[in-house]
PDB file of C-alpha atoms and ligand atoms in Angstrom:
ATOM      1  CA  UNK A   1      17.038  74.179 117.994  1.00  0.00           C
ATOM      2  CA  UNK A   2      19.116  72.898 115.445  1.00  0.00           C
ATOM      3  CA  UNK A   3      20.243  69.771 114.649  1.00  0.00           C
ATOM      4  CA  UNK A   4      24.305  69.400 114.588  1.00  0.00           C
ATOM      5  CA  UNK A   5      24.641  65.977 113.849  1.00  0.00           C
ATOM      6  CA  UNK A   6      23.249  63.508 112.318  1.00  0.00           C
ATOM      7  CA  UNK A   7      23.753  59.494 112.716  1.00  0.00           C
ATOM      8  CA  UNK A   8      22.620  56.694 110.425  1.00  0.00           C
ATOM      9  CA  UNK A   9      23.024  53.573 112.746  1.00  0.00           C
ATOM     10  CA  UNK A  10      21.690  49.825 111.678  1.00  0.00           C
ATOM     11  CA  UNK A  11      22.548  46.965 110.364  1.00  0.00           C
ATOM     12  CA  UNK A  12      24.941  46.213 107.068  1.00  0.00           C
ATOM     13  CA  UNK A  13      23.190  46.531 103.931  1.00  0.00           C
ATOM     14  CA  UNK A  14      19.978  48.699 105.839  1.00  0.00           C
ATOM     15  CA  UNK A  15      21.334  51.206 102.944  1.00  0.00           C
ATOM     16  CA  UNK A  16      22.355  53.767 105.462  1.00  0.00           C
ATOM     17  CA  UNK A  17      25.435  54.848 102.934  1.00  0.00           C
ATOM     18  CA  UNK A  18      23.151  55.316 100.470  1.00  0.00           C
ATOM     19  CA  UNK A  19      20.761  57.370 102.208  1.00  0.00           C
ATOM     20  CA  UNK A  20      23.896  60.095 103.606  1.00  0.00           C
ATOM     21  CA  UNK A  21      25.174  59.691  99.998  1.00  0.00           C
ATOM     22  CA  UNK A  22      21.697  60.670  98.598  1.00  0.00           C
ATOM     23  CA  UNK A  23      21.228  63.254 101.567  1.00  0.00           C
ATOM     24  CA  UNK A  24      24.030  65.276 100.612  1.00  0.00           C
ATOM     25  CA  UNK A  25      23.905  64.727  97.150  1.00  0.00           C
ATOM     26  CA  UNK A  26      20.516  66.501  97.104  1.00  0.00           C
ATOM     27  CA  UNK A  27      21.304  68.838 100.009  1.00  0.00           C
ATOM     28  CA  UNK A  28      25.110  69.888  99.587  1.00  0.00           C
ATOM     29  CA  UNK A  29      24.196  73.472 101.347  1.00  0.00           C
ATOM     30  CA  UNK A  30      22.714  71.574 104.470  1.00  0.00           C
ATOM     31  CA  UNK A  31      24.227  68.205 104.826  1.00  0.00           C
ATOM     32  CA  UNK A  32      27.967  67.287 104.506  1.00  0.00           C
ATOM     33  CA  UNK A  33      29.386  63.217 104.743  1.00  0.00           C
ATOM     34  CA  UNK A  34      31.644  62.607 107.792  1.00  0.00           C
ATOM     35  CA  UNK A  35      34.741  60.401 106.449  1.00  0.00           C
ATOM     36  CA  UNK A  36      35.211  58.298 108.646  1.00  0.00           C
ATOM     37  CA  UNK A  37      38.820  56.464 109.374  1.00  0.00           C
ATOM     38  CA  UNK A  38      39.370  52.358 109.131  1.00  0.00           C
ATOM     39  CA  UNK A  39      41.819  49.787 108.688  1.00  0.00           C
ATOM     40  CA  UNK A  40      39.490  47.796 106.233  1.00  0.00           C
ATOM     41  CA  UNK A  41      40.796  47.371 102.655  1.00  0.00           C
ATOM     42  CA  UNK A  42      39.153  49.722 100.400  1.00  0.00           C
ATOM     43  CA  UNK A  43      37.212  47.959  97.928  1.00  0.00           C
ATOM     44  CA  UNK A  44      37.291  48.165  94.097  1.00  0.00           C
ATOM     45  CA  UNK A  45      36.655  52.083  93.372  1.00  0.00           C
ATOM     46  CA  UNK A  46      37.317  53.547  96.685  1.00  0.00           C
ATOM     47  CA  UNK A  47      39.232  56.082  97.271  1.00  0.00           C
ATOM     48  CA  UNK A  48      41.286  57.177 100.399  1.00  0.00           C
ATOM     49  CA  UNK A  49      39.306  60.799 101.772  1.00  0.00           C
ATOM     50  CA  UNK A  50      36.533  59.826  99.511  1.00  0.00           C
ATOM     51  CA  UNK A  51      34.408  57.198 101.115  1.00  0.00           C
ATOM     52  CA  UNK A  52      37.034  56.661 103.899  1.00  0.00           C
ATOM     53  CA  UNK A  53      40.388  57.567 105.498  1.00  0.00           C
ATOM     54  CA  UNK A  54      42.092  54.063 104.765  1.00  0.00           C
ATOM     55  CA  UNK A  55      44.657  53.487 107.920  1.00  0.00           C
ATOM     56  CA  UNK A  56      46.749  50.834 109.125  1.00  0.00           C
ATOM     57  CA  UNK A  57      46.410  49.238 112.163  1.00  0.00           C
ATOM     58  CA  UNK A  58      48.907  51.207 113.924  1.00  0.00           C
ATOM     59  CA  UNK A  59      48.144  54.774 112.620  1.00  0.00           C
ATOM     60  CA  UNK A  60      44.928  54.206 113.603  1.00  0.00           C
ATOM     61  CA  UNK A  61      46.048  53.305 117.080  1.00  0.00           C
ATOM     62  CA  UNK A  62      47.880  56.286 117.206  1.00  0.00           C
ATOM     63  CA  UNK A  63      44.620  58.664 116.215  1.00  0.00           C
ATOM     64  CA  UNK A  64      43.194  56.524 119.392  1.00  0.00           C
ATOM     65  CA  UNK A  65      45.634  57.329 121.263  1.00  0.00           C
ATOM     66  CA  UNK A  66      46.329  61.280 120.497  1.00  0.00           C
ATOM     67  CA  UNK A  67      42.352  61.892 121.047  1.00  0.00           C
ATOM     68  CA  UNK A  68      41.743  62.121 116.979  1.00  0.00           C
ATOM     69  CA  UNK A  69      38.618  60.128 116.996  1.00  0.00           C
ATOM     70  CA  UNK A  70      35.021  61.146 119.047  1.00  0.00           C
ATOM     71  CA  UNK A  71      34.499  57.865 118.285  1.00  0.00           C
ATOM     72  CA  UNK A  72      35.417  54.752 117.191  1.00  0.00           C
ATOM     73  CA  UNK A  73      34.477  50.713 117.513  1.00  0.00           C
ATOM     74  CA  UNK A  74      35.815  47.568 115.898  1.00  0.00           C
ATOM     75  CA  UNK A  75      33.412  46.545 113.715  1.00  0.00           C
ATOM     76  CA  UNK A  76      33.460  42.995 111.557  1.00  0.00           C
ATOM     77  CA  UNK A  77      37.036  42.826 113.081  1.00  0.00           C
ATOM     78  CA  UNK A  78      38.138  45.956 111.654  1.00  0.00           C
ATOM     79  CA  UNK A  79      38.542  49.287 113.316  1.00  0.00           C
ATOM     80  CA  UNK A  80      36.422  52.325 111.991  1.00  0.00           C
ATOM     81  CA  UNK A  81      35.955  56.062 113.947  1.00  0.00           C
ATOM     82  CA  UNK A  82      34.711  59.590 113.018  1.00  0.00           C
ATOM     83  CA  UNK A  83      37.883  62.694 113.958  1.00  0.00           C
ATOM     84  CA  UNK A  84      36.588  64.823 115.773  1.00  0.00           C
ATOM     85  CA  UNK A  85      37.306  67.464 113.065  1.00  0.00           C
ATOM     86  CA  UNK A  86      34.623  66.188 111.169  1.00  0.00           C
ATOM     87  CA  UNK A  87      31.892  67.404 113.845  1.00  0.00           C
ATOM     88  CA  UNK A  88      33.510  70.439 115.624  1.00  0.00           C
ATOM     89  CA  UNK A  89      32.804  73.468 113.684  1.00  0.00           C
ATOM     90  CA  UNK A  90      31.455  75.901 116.372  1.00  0.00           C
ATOM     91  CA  UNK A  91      30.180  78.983 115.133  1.00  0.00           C
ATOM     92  CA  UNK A  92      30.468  78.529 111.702  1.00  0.00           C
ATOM     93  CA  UNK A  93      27.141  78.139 109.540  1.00  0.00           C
ATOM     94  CA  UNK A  94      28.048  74.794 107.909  1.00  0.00           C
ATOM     95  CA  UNK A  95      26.451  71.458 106.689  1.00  0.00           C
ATOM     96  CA  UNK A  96      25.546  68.602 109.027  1.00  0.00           C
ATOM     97  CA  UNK A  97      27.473  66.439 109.311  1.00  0.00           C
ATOM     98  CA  UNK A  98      25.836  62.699 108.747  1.00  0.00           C
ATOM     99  CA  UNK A  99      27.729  59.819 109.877  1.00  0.00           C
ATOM    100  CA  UNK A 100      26.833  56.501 109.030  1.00  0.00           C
ATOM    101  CA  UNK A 101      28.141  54.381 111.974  1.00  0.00           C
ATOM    102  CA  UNK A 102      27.760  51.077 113.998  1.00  0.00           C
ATOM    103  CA  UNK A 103      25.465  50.790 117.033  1.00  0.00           C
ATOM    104  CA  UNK A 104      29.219  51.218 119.369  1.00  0.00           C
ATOM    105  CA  UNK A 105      29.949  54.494 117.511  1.00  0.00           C
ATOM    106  CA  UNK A 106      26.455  56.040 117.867  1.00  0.00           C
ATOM    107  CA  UNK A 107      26.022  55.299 121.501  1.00  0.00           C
ATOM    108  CA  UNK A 108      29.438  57.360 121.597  1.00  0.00           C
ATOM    109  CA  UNK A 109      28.434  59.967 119.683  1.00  0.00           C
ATOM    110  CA  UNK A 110      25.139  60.336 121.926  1.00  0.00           C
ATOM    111  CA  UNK A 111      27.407  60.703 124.822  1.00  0.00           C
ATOM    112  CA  UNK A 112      29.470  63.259 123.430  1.00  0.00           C
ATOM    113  CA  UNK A 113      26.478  65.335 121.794  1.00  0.00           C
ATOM    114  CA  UNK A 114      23.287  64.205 123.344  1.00  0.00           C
ATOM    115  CA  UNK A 115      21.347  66.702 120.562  1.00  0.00           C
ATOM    116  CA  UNK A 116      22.781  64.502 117.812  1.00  0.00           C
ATOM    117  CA  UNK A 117      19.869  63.289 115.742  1.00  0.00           C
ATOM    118  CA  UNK A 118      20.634  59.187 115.520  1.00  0.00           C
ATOM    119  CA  UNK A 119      17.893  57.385 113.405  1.00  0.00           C
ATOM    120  CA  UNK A 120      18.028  53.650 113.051  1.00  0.00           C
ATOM    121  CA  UNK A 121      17.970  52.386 109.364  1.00  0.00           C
ATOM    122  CA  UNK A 122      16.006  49.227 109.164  1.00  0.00           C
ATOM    123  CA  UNK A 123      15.841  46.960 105.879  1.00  0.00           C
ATOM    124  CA  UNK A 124      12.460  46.451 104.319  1.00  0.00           C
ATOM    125  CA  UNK A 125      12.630  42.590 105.335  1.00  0.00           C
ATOM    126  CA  UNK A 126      14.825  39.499 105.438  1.00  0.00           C
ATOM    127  CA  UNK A 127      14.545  38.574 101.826  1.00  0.00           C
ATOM    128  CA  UNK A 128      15.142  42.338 100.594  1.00  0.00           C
ATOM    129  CA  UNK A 129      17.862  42.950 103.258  1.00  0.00           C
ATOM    130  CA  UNK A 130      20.252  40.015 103.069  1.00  0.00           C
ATOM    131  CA  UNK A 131      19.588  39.485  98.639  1.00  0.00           C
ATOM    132  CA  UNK A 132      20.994  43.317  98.673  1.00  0.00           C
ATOM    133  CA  UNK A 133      24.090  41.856 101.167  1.00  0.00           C
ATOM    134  CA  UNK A 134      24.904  39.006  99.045  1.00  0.00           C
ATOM    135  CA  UNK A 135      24.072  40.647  95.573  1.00  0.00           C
ATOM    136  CA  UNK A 136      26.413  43.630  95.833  1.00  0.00           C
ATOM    137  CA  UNK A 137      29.195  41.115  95.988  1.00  0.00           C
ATOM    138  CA  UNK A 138      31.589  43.134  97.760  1.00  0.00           C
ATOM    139  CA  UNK A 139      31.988  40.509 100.259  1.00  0.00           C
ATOM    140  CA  UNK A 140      32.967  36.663 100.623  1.00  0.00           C
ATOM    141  CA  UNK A 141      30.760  34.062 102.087  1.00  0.00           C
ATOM    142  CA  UNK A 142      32.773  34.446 105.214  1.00  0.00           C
ATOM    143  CA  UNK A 143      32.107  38.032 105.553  1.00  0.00           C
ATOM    144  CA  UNK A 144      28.394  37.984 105.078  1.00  0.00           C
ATOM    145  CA  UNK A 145      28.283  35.630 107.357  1.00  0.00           C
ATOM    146  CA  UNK A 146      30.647  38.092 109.881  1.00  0.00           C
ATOM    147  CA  UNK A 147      28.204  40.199 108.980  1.00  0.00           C
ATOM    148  CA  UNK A 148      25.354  38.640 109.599  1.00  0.00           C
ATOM    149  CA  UNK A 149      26.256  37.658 113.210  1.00  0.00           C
ATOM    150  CA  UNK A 150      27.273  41.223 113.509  1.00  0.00           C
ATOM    151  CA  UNK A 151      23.485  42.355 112.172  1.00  0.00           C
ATOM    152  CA  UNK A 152      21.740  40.274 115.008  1.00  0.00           C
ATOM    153  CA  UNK A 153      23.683  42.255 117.901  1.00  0.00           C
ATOM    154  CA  UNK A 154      22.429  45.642 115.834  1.00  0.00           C
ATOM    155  CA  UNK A 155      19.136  44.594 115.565  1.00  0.00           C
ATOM    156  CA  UNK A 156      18.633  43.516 119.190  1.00  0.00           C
ATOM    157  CA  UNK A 157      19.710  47.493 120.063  1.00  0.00           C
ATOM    158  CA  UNK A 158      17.327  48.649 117.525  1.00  0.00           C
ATOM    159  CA  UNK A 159      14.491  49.385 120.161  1.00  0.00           C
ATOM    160  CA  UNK A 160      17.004  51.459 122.312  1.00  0.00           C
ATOM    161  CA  UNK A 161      16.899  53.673 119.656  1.00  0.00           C
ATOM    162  CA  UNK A 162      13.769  56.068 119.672  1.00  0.00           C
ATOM    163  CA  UNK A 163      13.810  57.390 115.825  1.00  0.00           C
ATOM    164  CA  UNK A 164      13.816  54.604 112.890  1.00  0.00           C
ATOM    165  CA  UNK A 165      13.278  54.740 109.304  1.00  0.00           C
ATOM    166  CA  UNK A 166      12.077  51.502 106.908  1.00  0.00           C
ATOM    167  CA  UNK A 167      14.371  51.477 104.159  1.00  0.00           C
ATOM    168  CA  UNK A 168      11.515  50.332 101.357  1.00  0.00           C
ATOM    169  CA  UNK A 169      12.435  52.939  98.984  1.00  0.00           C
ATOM    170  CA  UNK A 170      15.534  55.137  98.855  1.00  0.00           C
ATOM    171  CA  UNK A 171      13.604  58.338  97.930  1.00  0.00           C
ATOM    172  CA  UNK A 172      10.837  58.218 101.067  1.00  0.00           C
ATOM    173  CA  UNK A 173      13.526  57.370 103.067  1.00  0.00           C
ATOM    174  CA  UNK A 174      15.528  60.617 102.635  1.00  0.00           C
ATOM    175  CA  UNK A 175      12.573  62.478 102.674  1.00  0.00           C
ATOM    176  CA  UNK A 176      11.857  60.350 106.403  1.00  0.00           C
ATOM    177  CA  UNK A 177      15.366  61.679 107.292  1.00  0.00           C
ATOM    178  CA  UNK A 178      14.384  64.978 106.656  1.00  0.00           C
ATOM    179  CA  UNK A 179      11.173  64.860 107.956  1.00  0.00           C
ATOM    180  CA  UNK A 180      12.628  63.697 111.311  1.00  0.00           C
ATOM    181  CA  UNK A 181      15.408  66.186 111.094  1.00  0.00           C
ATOM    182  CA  UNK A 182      12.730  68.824 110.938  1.00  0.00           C
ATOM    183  CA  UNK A 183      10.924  67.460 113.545  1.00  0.00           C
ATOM    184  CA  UNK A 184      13.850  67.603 116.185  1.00  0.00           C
ATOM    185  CA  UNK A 185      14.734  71.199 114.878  1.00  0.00           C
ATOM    186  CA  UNK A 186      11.081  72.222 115.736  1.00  0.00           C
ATOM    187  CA  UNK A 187      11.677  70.087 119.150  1.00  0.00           C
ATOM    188  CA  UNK A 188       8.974  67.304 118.478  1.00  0.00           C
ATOM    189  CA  UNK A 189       9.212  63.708 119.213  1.00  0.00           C
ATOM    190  CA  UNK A 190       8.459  60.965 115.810  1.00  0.00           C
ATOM    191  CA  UNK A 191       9.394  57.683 117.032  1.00  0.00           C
ATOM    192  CA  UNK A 192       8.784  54.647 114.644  1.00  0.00           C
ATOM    193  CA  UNK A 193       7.296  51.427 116.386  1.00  0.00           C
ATOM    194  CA  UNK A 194       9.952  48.567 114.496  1.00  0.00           C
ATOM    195  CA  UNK A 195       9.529  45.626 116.474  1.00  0.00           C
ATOM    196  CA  UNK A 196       7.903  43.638 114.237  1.00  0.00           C
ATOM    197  CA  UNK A 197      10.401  44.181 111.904  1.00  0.00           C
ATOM    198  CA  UNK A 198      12.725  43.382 113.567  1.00  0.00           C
ATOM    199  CA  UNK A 199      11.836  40.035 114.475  1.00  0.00           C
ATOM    200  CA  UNK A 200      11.214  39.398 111.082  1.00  0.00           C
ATOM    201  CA  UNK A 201      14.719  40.540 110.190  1.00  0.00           C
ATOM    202  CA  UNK A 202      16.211  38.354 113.279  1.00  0.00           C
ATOM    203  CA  UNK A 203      14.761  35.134 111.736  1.00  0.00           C
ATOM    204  CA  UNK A 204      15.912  36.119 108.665  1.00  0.00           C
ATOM    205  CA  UNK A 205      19.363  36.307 109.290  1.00  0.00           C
ATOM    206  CA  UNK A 206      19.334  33.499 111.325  1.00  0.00           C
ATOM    207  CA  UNK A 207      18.357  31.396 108.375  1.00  0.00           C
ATOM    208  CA  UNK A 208      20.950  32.415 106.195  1.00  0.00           C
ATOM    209  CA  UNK A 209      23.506  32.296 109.104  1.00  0.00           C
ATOM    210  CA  UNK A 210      22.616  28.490 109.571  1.00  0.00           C
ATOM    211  CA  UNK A 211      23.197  28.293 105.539  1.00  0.00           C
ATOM    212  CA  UNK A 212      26.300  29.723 105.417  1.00  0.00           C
ATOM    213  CA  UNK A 213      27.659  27.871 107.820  1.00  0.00           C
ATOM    214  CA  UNK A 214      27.931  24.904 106.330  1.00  0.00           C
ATOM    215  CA  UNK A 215      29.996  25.240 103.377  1.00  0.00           C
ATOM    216  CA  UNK A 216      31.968  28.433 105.434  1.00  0.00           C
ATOM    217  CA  UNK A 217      32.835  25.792 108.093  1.00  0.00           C
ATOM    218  CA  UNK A 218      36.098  25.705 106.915  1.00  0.00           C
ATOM    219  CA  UNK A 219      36.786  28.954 105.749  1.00  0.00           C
ATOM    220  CA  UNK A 220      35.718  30.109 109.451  1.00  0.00           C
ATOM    221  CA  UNK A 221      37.950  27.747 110.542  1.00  0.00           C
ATOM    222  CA  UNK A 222      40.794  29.798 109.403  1.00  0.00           C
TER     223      UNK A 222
HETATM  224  P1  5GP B 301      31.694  49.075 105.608  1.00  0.00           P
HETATM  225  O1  5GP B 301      32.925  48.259 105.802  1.00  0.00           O
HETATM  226  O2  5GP B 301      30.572  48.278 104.993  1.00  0.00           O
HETATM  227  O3  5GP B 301      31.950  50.364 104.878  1.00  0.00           O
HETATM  228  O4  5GP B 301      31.185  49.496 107.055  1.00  0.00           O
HETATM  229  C1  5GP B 301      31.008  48.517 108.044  1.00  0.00           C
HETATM  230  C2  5GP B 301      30.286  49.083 109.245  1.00  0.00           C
HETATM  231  O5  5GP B 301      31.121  50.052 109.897  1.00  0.00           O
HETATM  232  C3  5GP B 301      28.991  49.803 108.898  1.00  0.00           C
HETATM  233  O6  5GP B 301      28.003  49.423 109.853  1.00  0.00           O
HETATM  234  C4  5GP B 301      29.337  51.244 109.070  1.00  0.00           C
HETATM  235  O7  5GP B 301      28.210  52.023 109.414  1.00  0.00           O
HETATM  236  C5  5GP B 301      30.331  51.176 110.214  1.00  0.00           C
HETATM  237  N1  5GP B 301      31.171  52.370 110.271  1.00  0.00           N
HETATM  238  C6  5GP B 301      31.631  53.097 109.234  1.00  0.00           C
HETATM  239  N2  5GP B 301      32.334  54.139 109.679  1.00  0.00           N
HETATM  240  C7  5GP B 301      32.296  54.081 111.027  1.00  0.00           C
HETATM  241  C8  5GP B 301      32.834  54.906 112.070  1.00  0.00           C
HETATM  242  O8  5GP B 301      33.485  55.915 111.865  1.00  0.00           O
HETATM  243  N3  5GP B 301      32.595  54.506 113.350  1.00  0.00           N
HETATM  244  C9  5GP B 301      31.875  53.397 113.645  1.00  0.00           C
HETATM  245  N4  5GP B 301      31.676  53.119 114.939  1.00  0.00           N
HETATM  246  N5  5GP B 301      31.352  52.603 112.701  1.00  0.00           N
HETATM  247  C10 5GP B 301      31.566  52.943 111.408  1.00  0.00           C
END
C-alpha cells in the first residue's frame, strides 16, 4: 500500500518544518511540501507560494467558502489550511505530499484520507523545545506565550496519535519519518510510547507560561 500523504502534527517549535523541509530536500523524487494558505504576516524572508500562500482574511474566507481547502483551523488566532489541489493527484506517479499542520488540520485530514500517514513531532524536552521557540526570535513575548498555551492543547492530543517521532536530532528524525513511512507502505504498525515526554514538556511550558505572564500582562491586555 502506499502512502499518499503525509502529516507532521505537534507542537510549535517540535521542528516539524524542518523535518518536511529536510524530507524533500533530500527526497525531491518522493516527497513534495504542501503550501499551505494563511492570513499570518509572512515573516522576514518569506515568500508568498514559497513557504505559504499569504491571504487576507476575506480571501481566505472565500477559499472556505468555495470548498478550496481539505482543511483548515485557526491557529494562534490566525487562519491556516491545505487546497485540496495540493493532495489530489489521482493517478499520477507523484511526490507525497507532507503537510506540516496543527492537531485541528490533521484530525481533518484523517477524516478525509484515513491512509494518510500523521506522525506526531515531539521536542527533545522543555529546555530544548521552548530555548529553540524563544531563540529563533521570530516571535514577541506575547506570541510565545500564544504559543505556548496553544502547545499544551497539542500536547494533551499527542497520545491520540499512534505514530510519534523525538525530535533530538534533525537527521534520525527524517530517517524515523522514513522508517515509519516504510513501515505503513509494508502495512506494519510502529507506534512510539511518548508519555513521559510529554509530561515533561507540559511542565515545561507551564513554567515559562507563568514567566511570561508577568511582564506580558499588559501586552495581553491589549
Ligand atoms: P507558523 O505560523 O509557525 O508557520 O505555523 C503555526 C502553526 O500552524 C503550526 O503548528 C503549523 O503546523 C500550523 N499550520 C501551518 N499550515 C497549516 C495548515 O494548512 N493547516 C493547519 N490546520 N495548520 C497549519
Amino acid at each position: 500500500m502506499s502512502v499518499e500523504v503525509i502529516v507532521l502534527v505537534g507542537p510549535s517549535g517540535a521542528g516539524k518544518t524542518t523535518i518536511a523541509e529536510r524530507l524533500v530536500r533530500d527526497h525531491p523524487d518522493r516527497f513534495v511540501l504542501s503550501v499551505s494558505a494563511t492570513t499570518r504576516r509572512p515573516r522576514s524572508g518569506e515568500r508568498t507560494g514559497r513557504e505559504y500562500q499569504f491571504v487576507t482574511r476575506g480571501e481566505f474566507e472565500a477559499m472556505v467558502g468555495a470548498g478550496q481547502l481539505i482543511e483548515w483551523a485557526e491557529v494562534h488566532g490566525e487562519y491556516y489550511g491545505t487546497p485540496i489541489g495540493n493532495l489530489s493527484r489521482a493517478g499520477e506517479p507523484c511526490p507525497v505530499p507532507v503537510l506540516d499542520i496543527d492537531v485541528q488540520g490533521a484530525r481533518q485530514v484523517i477524516e478525509h484520507a484515513p491512509s494518510a500517514l500523521v506522525i506526531f513531532i515531539l521536542p527533545p524536552g522543555p529546555r530544548r523545545w521552548i530555548g529553540r521557540l524563544v531563540e529563533r526570535g521570530t516571535e514577541s513575548p506575547v506570541q510565545i506565550l500564544r504559543r505556548l498555551r496553544t502547545a499544551l492543547a497539542e500536547l494533551r492530543a499527542a497520545s491520540s496519535f499512534r505514530k510519534s517521532i523525538v525530535n533530538e536530532d534533525l537527521d534520525l528524525a527524517v530517517e524515523q519519518v522514513l522508517a515509519l513511512t516504510r513501515a505503513a507502505e509494508a502495512g506494519r504498525g510502529c507506534e512510539g510510547e511518548p508519555d513521559a515526554l510529554v509530561r515533561r514538556l507540559v511542565a515545561g511550558a507551564r513554567a515559562e507560561i507563568a514567566r511570561l505572564e508577568g511582564p506580558c500582562d499588559a501586552g495581553m491586555a491589549q
